[in-house]
Short mmCIF file of C-alpha atoms in Angstrom, two decimals:
data_model
loop_
_atom_site.label_atom_id
_atom_site.label_comp_id
_atom_site.label_asym_id
_atom_site.label_seq_id
_atom_site.Cartn_x
_atom_site.Cartn_y
_atom_site.Cartn_z
CA MET A 1 39.02 -82.33 44.62
CA CYS A 2 39.64 -79.82 41.83
CA ILE A 3 35.96 -79.80 40.94
CA ILE A 4 35.04 -79.06 44.56
CA GLN A 5 37.57 -76.20 44.66
CA ARG A 6 36.25 -74.71 41.41
CA GLU A 7 32.67 -74.90 42.71
CA SER A 8 33.79 -73.25 45.92
CA VAL A 9 35.42 -70.39 43.99
CA THR A 10 32.31 -69.96 41.82
CA LEU A 11 30.09 -69.89 44.88
CA ARG A 12 32.28 -67.22 46.50
CA ILE A 13 32.05 -65.08 43.33
CA ILE A 14 28.27 -65.39 43.27
CA LEU A 15 28.01 -64.55 46.97
CA ASN A 16 30.30 -61.55 46.55
CA GLU A 17 28.19 -60.28 43.64
CA MET A 18 25.01 -60.71 45.66
CA LYS A 19 26.64 -58.95 48.57
CA ARG A 20 27.69 -56.05 46.34
CA ASN A 21 24.12 -55.69 44.95
CA ILE A 22 22.62 -55.80 48.44
CA ILE A 23 25.03 -53.13 49.65
CA LEU A 24 24.24 -50.95 46.60
CA THR A 25 20.51 -51.35 47.23
CA ILE A 26 20.91 -50.46 50.92
CA LEU A 27 23.01 -47.40 50.04
CA ILE A 28 20.45 -46.20 47.50
CA ALA A 29 17.54 -46.84 49.86
CA GLY A 30 19.35 -44.85 52.54
CA ALA A 31 20.07 -42.06 50.11
CA LEU A 32 16.43 -41.87 49.08
CA SER A 33 15.40 -41.18 52.66
CA SER A 34 17.57 -38.07 52.95
CA CYS A 35 17.17 -34.76 51.14
CA GLY A 36 20.86 -34.07 51.66
CA GLU A 37 21.78 -37.40 50.13
CA TYR A 38 19.58 -36.62 47.14
CA ASN A 39 21.65 -33.50 46.47
CA LYS A 40 24.80 -35.63 46.69
CA ILE A 41 23.32 -38.06 44.14
CA LEU A 42 22.44 -35.15 41.88
CA LYS A 43 26.04 -33.91 41.96
CA SER A 44 27.55 -37.39 41.63
CA THR A 45 29.56 -38.36 38.55
CA ASP A 46 28.94 -42.07 39.17
CA TYR A 47 26.22 -42.46 36.55
CA GLU A 48 25.52 -46.12 37.28
CA TYR A 49 24.80 -45.26 40.91
CA LYS A 50 22.87 -42.17 39.85
CA TYR A 51 20.78 -44.15 37.36
CA GLU A 52 19.89 -46.82 39.92
CA ALA A 53 18.86 -44.06 42.32
CA ALA A 54 16.59 -42.56 39.63
CA LYS A 55 14.97 -45.96 39.08
CA ASN A 56 14.38 -46.33 42.80
CA TYR A 57 12.85 -42.88 43.04
CA PHE A 58 10.57 -43.80 40.12
CA ALA A 59 9.57 -47.13 41.71
CA ASN A 60 8.71 -45.31 44.94
CA GLY A 61 6.55 -42.70 43.21
CA LYS A 62 8.99 -39.82 43.67
CA TYR A 63 8.66 -38.76 40.05
CA SER A 64 9.98 -35.23 40.41
CA LYS A 65 13.33 -36.44 41.75
CA SER A 66 13.44 -39.27 39.22
CA ALA A 67 12.82 -36.84 36.34
CA THR A 68 15.47 -34.41 37.56
CA LEU A 69 18.12 -37.14 37.77
CA LEU A 70 17.19 -38.70 34.43
CA GLU A 71 17.13 -35.39 32.60
CA ASP A 72 20.54 -34.56 34.09
CA MET A 73 21.94 -37.81 32.65
CA LEU A 74 20.38 -37.72 29.17
CA ILE A 75 23.60 -36.79 27.37
CA GLN A 76 25.78 -39.17 29.38
CA LEU A 77 23.41 -42.11 28.85
CA LYS A 78 23.01 -41.51 25.14
CA GLY A 79 24.35 -44.47 23.18
CA THR A 80 24.47 -46.75 26.23
CA ASP A 81 22.30 -49.76 27.02
CA LYS A 82 20.37 -47.58 29.48
CA ALA A 83 19.47 -44.81 27.02
CA GLU A 84 16.21 -46.29 25.76
CA GLU A 85 14.79 -47.21 29.16
CA SER A 86 15.87 -43.91 30.70
CA LEU A 87 14.11 -41.84 28.02
CA TYR A 88 10.84 -43.74 28.44
CA MET A 89 11.09 -43.56 32.23
CA LEU A 90 11.72 -39.81 31.99
CA ALA A 91 8.57 -39.39 29.89
CA MET A 92 6.57 -41.46 32.38
CA SER A 93 7.96 -39.44 35.28
CA TYR A 94 6.53 -36.24 33.79
CA TYR A 95 3.29 -38.04 32.85
CA ASN A 96 2.81 -39.22 36.44
CA GLN A 97 3.35 -35.64 37.64
CA GLU A 98 0.56 -34.55 35.24
CA ASP A 99 3.01 -32.39 33.29
CA TYR A 100 1.42 -33.58 30.06
CA SER A 101 3.05 -31.09 27.73
CA THR A 102 6.55 -32.20 28.75
CA SER A 103 5.64 -35.89 28.86
CA SER A 104 4.22 -35.73 25.33
CA HIS A 105 7.47 -34.16 24.14
CA TYR A 106 9.57 -36.98 25.60
CA PHE A 107 7.20 -39.74 24.46
CA THR A 108 7.42 -38.33 20.92
CA THR A 109 11.20 -38.10 21.20
CA TYR A 110 11.26 -41.72 22.33
CA TYR A 111 9.27 -43.21 19.44
CA ASN A 112 11.10 -41.09 16.89
CA THR A 113 14.44 -42.24 18.31
CA TYR A 114 13.37 -45.87 18.80
CA PRO A 115 10.68 -46.59 16.16
CA LYS A 116 10.89 -50.31 16.95
CA GLY A 117 11.87 -49.98 20.59
CA GLN A 118 10.71 -51.94 23.59
CA PHE A 119 8.29 -49.20 24.68
CA THR A 120 7.30 -47.74 21.29
CA GLU A 121 3.67 -48.88 21.45
CA LEU A 122 3.15 -47.37 24.90
CA ALA A 123 5.10 -44.24 23.99
CA ARG A 124 2.87 -43.56 20.98
CA PHE A 125 -0.24 -44.16 23.05
CA HIS A 126 0.87 -41.93 25.91
CA ALA A 127 2.05 -39.20 23.53
CA GLY A 128 -1.51 -38.91 22.24
CA LYS A 129 -3.11 -39.34 25.66
CA SER A 130 -0.84 -36.67 27.16
CA LEU A 131 -1.89 -34.20 24.47
CA GLY A 132 -5.51 -35.13 25.03
CA LEU A 133 -5.29 -34.57 28.77
CA ASP A 134 -3.65 -31.19 28.16
CA THR A 135 -6.42 -29.75 25.95
CA PRO A 136 -8.21 -26.58 27.11
CA GLU A 137 -11.92 -25.98 27.71
CA PRO A 138 -14.13 -25.79 24.57
CA ARG A 139 -14.33 -21.98 24.48
CA LEU A 140 -10.57 -21.69 23.94
CA ASP A 141 -8.38 -22.47 20.93
CA GLN A 142 -8.61 -26.19 20.09
CA SER A 143 -5.49 -26.65 17.93
CA GLY A 144 -4.08 -28.92 20.65
CA THR A 145 -7.23 -31.06 20.49
CA TYR A 146 -6.77 -31.63 16.75
CA LYS A 147 -3.15 -32.59 17.37
CA ALA A 148 -4.14 -35.05 20.12
CA ILE A 149 -6.73 -36.71 17.85
CA GLN A 150 -4.15 -37.03 15.07
CA GLU A 151 -1.59 -38.55 17.47
CA LEU A 152 -4.10 -41.11 18.78
CA GLN A 153 -5.22 -42.01 15.27
CA MET A 154 -1.59 -42.60 14.28
CA PHE A 155 -1.17 -44.85 17.33
CA MET A 156 -4.13 -46.99 16.20
CA GLU A 157 -2.76 -47.19 12.66
CA TYR A 158 0.63 -48.37 13.89
CA PHE A 159 -0.79 -50.76 16.51
CA PRO A 160 -4.28 -51.87 15.38
CA GLN A 161 -4.23 -54.88 17.71
CA SER A 162 -3.06 -52.98 20.79
CA SER A 163 -4.79 -53.54 24.13
CA LYS A 164 -4.87 -49.72 24.37
CA LYS A 165 -6.87 -49.33 21.14
CA GLN A 166 -10.29 -49.01 22.80
CA GLU A 167 -9.02 -46.46 25.30
CA ALA A 168 -7.51 -44.46 22.44
CA GLN A 169 -10.77 -44.62 20.46
CA ASP A 170 -12.82 -43.52 23.47
CA MET A 171 -10.50 -40.56 23.99
CA ILE A 172 -10.82 -39.57 20.32
CA PHE A 173 -14.62 -39.55 20.68
CA ALA A 174 -14.33 -37.44 23.84
CA LEU A 175 -12.01 -34.98 22.11
CA GLN A 176 -14.35 -34.76 19.12
CA ASP A 177 -17.20 -33.99 21.50
CA LYS A 178 -15.09 -31.09 22.78
CA LEU A 179 -14.70 -29.79 19.23
CA VAL A 180 -18.44 -30.11 18.69
CA GLN A 181 -19.05 -28.25 21.95
CA LYS A 182 -16.95 -25.37 20.63
CA GLU A 183 -18.96 -25.30 17.38
CA TYR A 184 -22.21 -25.45 19.32
CA LEU A 185 -21.17 -22.49 21.48
CA ALA A 186 -20.27 -20.53 18.34
CA ALA A 187 -23.60 -21.37 16.67
CA LYS A 188 -25.51 -20.49 19.85
CA LEU A 189 -23.73 -17.14 20.02
CA TYR A 190 -24.72 -16.38 16.41
CA PHE A 191 -28.33 -17.26 17.23
CA ASP A 192 -28.35 -15.05 20.32
CA LEU A 193 -26.94 -12.13 18.30
CA GLY A 194 -29.84 -12.44 15.84
CA ASN A 195 -29.80 -9.63 13.32
CA TYR A 196 -27.32 -7.52 15.25
CA MET A 197 -24.94 -6.04 12.67
CA GLY A 198 -25.92 -8.59 10.02
CA ASN A 199 -27.77 -11.86 9.51
CA ASN A 200 -26.32 -13.94 12.33
CA TYR A 201 -29.10 -16.50 11.94
CA GLN A 202 -27.59 -17.57 8.63
CA SER A 203 -24.17 -17.84 10.27
CA CYS A 204 -25.76 -20.01 12.97
CA VAL A 205 -27.23 -22.33 10.33
CA ILE A 206 -23.91 -22.67 8.49
CA THR A 207 -21.89 -23.29 11.67
CA ALA A 208 -24.35 -25.86 13.06
CA GLN A 209 -24.76 -27.70 9.73
CA ASN A 210 -20.98 -27.92 9.24
CA ALA A 211 -20.63 -29.42 12.72
CA LEU A 212 -23.40 -31.94 11.98
CA LYS A 213 -21.66 -32.91 8.77
CA ASP A 214 -18.18 -33.20 10.28
CA TYR A 215 -19.32 -35.06 13.42
CA PRO A 216 -22.41 -37.10 12.50
CA TYR A 217 -22.41 -39.05 15.79
CA ALA A 218 -21.93 -36.10 18.11
CA LYS A 219 -23.75 -36.07 21.46
CA LEU A 220 -24.93 -32.54 20.74
CA ARG A 221 -26.53 -33.47 17.41
CA GLU A 222 -30.07 -32.73 18.63
CA ASP A 223 -29.00 -29.40 20.15
CA LEU A 224 -27.28 -28.35 16.93
CA SER A 225 -30.31 -29.39 14.88
CA ILE A 226 -32.73 -27.31 16.96
CA LEU A 227 -30.50 -24.28 16.43
CA VAL A 228 -30.83 -24.77 12.67
CA LEU A 229 -34.63 -25.00 12.92
CA ARG A 230 -34.87 -22.00 15.26
CA SER A 231 -32.66 -19.91 13.00
CA LYS A 232 -34.59 -20.74 9.84
CA TYR A 233 -37.84 -19.89 11.60
CA GLN A 234 -36.48 -16.57 12.85
CA MET A 235 -35.15 -15.70 9.39
CA ALA A 236 -38.65 -16.27 8.06
CA VAL A 237 -40.35 -14.25 10.81
CA GLN A 238 -37.98 -11.31 10.36
CA SER A 239 -37.83 -11.52 6.57
CA ILE A 240 -39.11 -8.96 4.08
CA GLN A 241 -42.58 -9.78 2.73
CA GLU A 242 -41.34 -11.02 -0.66
CA LYS A 243 -39.28 -13.78 0.95
CA LYS A 244 -41.53 -14.80 3.83
CA VAL A 245 -43.40 -17.66 2.12
CA GLU A 246 -40.20 -19.21 0.76
CA ARG A 247 -38.47 -19.02 4.11
CA PHE A 248 -41.44 -20.38 6.08
CA ARG A 249 -41.54 -23.33 3.68
CA ASP A 250 -37.84 -23.86 4.37
CA ALA A 251 -38.58 -23.82 8.11
CA VAL A 252 -41.31 -26.43 7.66
CA ASP A 253 -38.96 -28.63 5.62
CA GLU A 254 -36.46 -28.35 8.45
CA TYR A 255 -39.22 -29.28 10.90
CA TYR A 256 -39.90 -32.55 9.06
CA ALA A 257 -36.19 -33.37 8.94
CA PHE A 258 -35.92 -32.71 12.67
CA LYS A 259 -39.01 -34.80 13.54
CA ASN A 260 -37.78 -37.67 11.41
CA GLU A 261 -34.46 -37.82 13.28
CA PHE A 262 -35.74 -36.93 16.76
CA PRO A 263 -39.35 -38.15 17.05
CA ASP A 264 -39.23 -38.00 20.86
CA SER A 265 -37.19 -34.84 21.15
CA LYS A 266 -36.84 -32.88 24.37
CA TYR A 267 -37.71 -29.87 22.21
CA SER A 268 -41.01 -31.37 20.92
CA LYS A 269 -43.28 -28.61 22.30
CA GLU A 270 -41.14 -25.86 20.76
CA VAL A 271 -40.82 -27.73 17.47
CA GLU A 272 -44.59 -28.21 17.12
CA LYS A 273 -45.16 -24.52 17.81
CA ILE A 274 -42.69 -23.56 15.06
CA PHE A 275 -44.46 -25.92 12.65
CA LYS A 276 -47.90 -24.52 13.50
CA GLU A 277 -46.82 -20.89 13.13
CA SER A 278 -44.86 -21.53 9.94
CA SER A 279 -47.63 -23.53 8.25
CA LYS A 280 -50.16 -20.69 8.70
CA GLU A 281 -47.98 -18.37 6.63
CA PHE A 282 -48.33 -20.17 3.30
CA LYS A 283 -51.73 -21.87 3.49
CA ASP A 284 -54.16 -20.85 0.78
#
């Protein structure tokens, strides 16, 4: 009889707990459907209720409201069992709103605060990805691109077996292509300026060759290489008589290097013309 009574008491406790959770869920769900209720949640000092509301907003894709609530509770949750999850969820809330600058900040804060945390691998990955998604077009300053590449490389060093490794590597290649694009635009500008206020052809050669050296597998490798050949040819054409033969020979050497690497180049007609014109200048 005593055993039956104890089981009955235990069952009532379980049912009461389930009832309490159901009521809490219903209250939160109701609150989420009302803008006025959201303001009440925001002003509430019941942080358990407030935190559950933030999680529900997050689960329902209402990231702006989730972020606002979580950010408002950062200090209060610090040191509690909810602190780690709340910080990661806050970072993801900004990430899902495409506020990549802020999300990167919070992802970085997370992995620095919890270097062996539950979400550290994902936080490191998303910190780099956020920076990568926030980089400007190639013509603008690319300091953020370098930072994104560094962050993604650090992620791969810390988690070499991660399922996110390939995605991180692909993003690094894409970011490097952006850096190459910037160098290509700079080299092209030098070429277009020609001899205006100095020997811009030489600057074009240096810029393009440095890019080829730094990024040997760049998609724009052929386009950078043709700029080098064009510039060397133009330097020869516009050179003083004493240096013409030497510079035309240099252009021909560059022609052979180009043909060796790009035998079926889209620039073949132009390349052959440069070779023909350059060769005539130093034949006996």
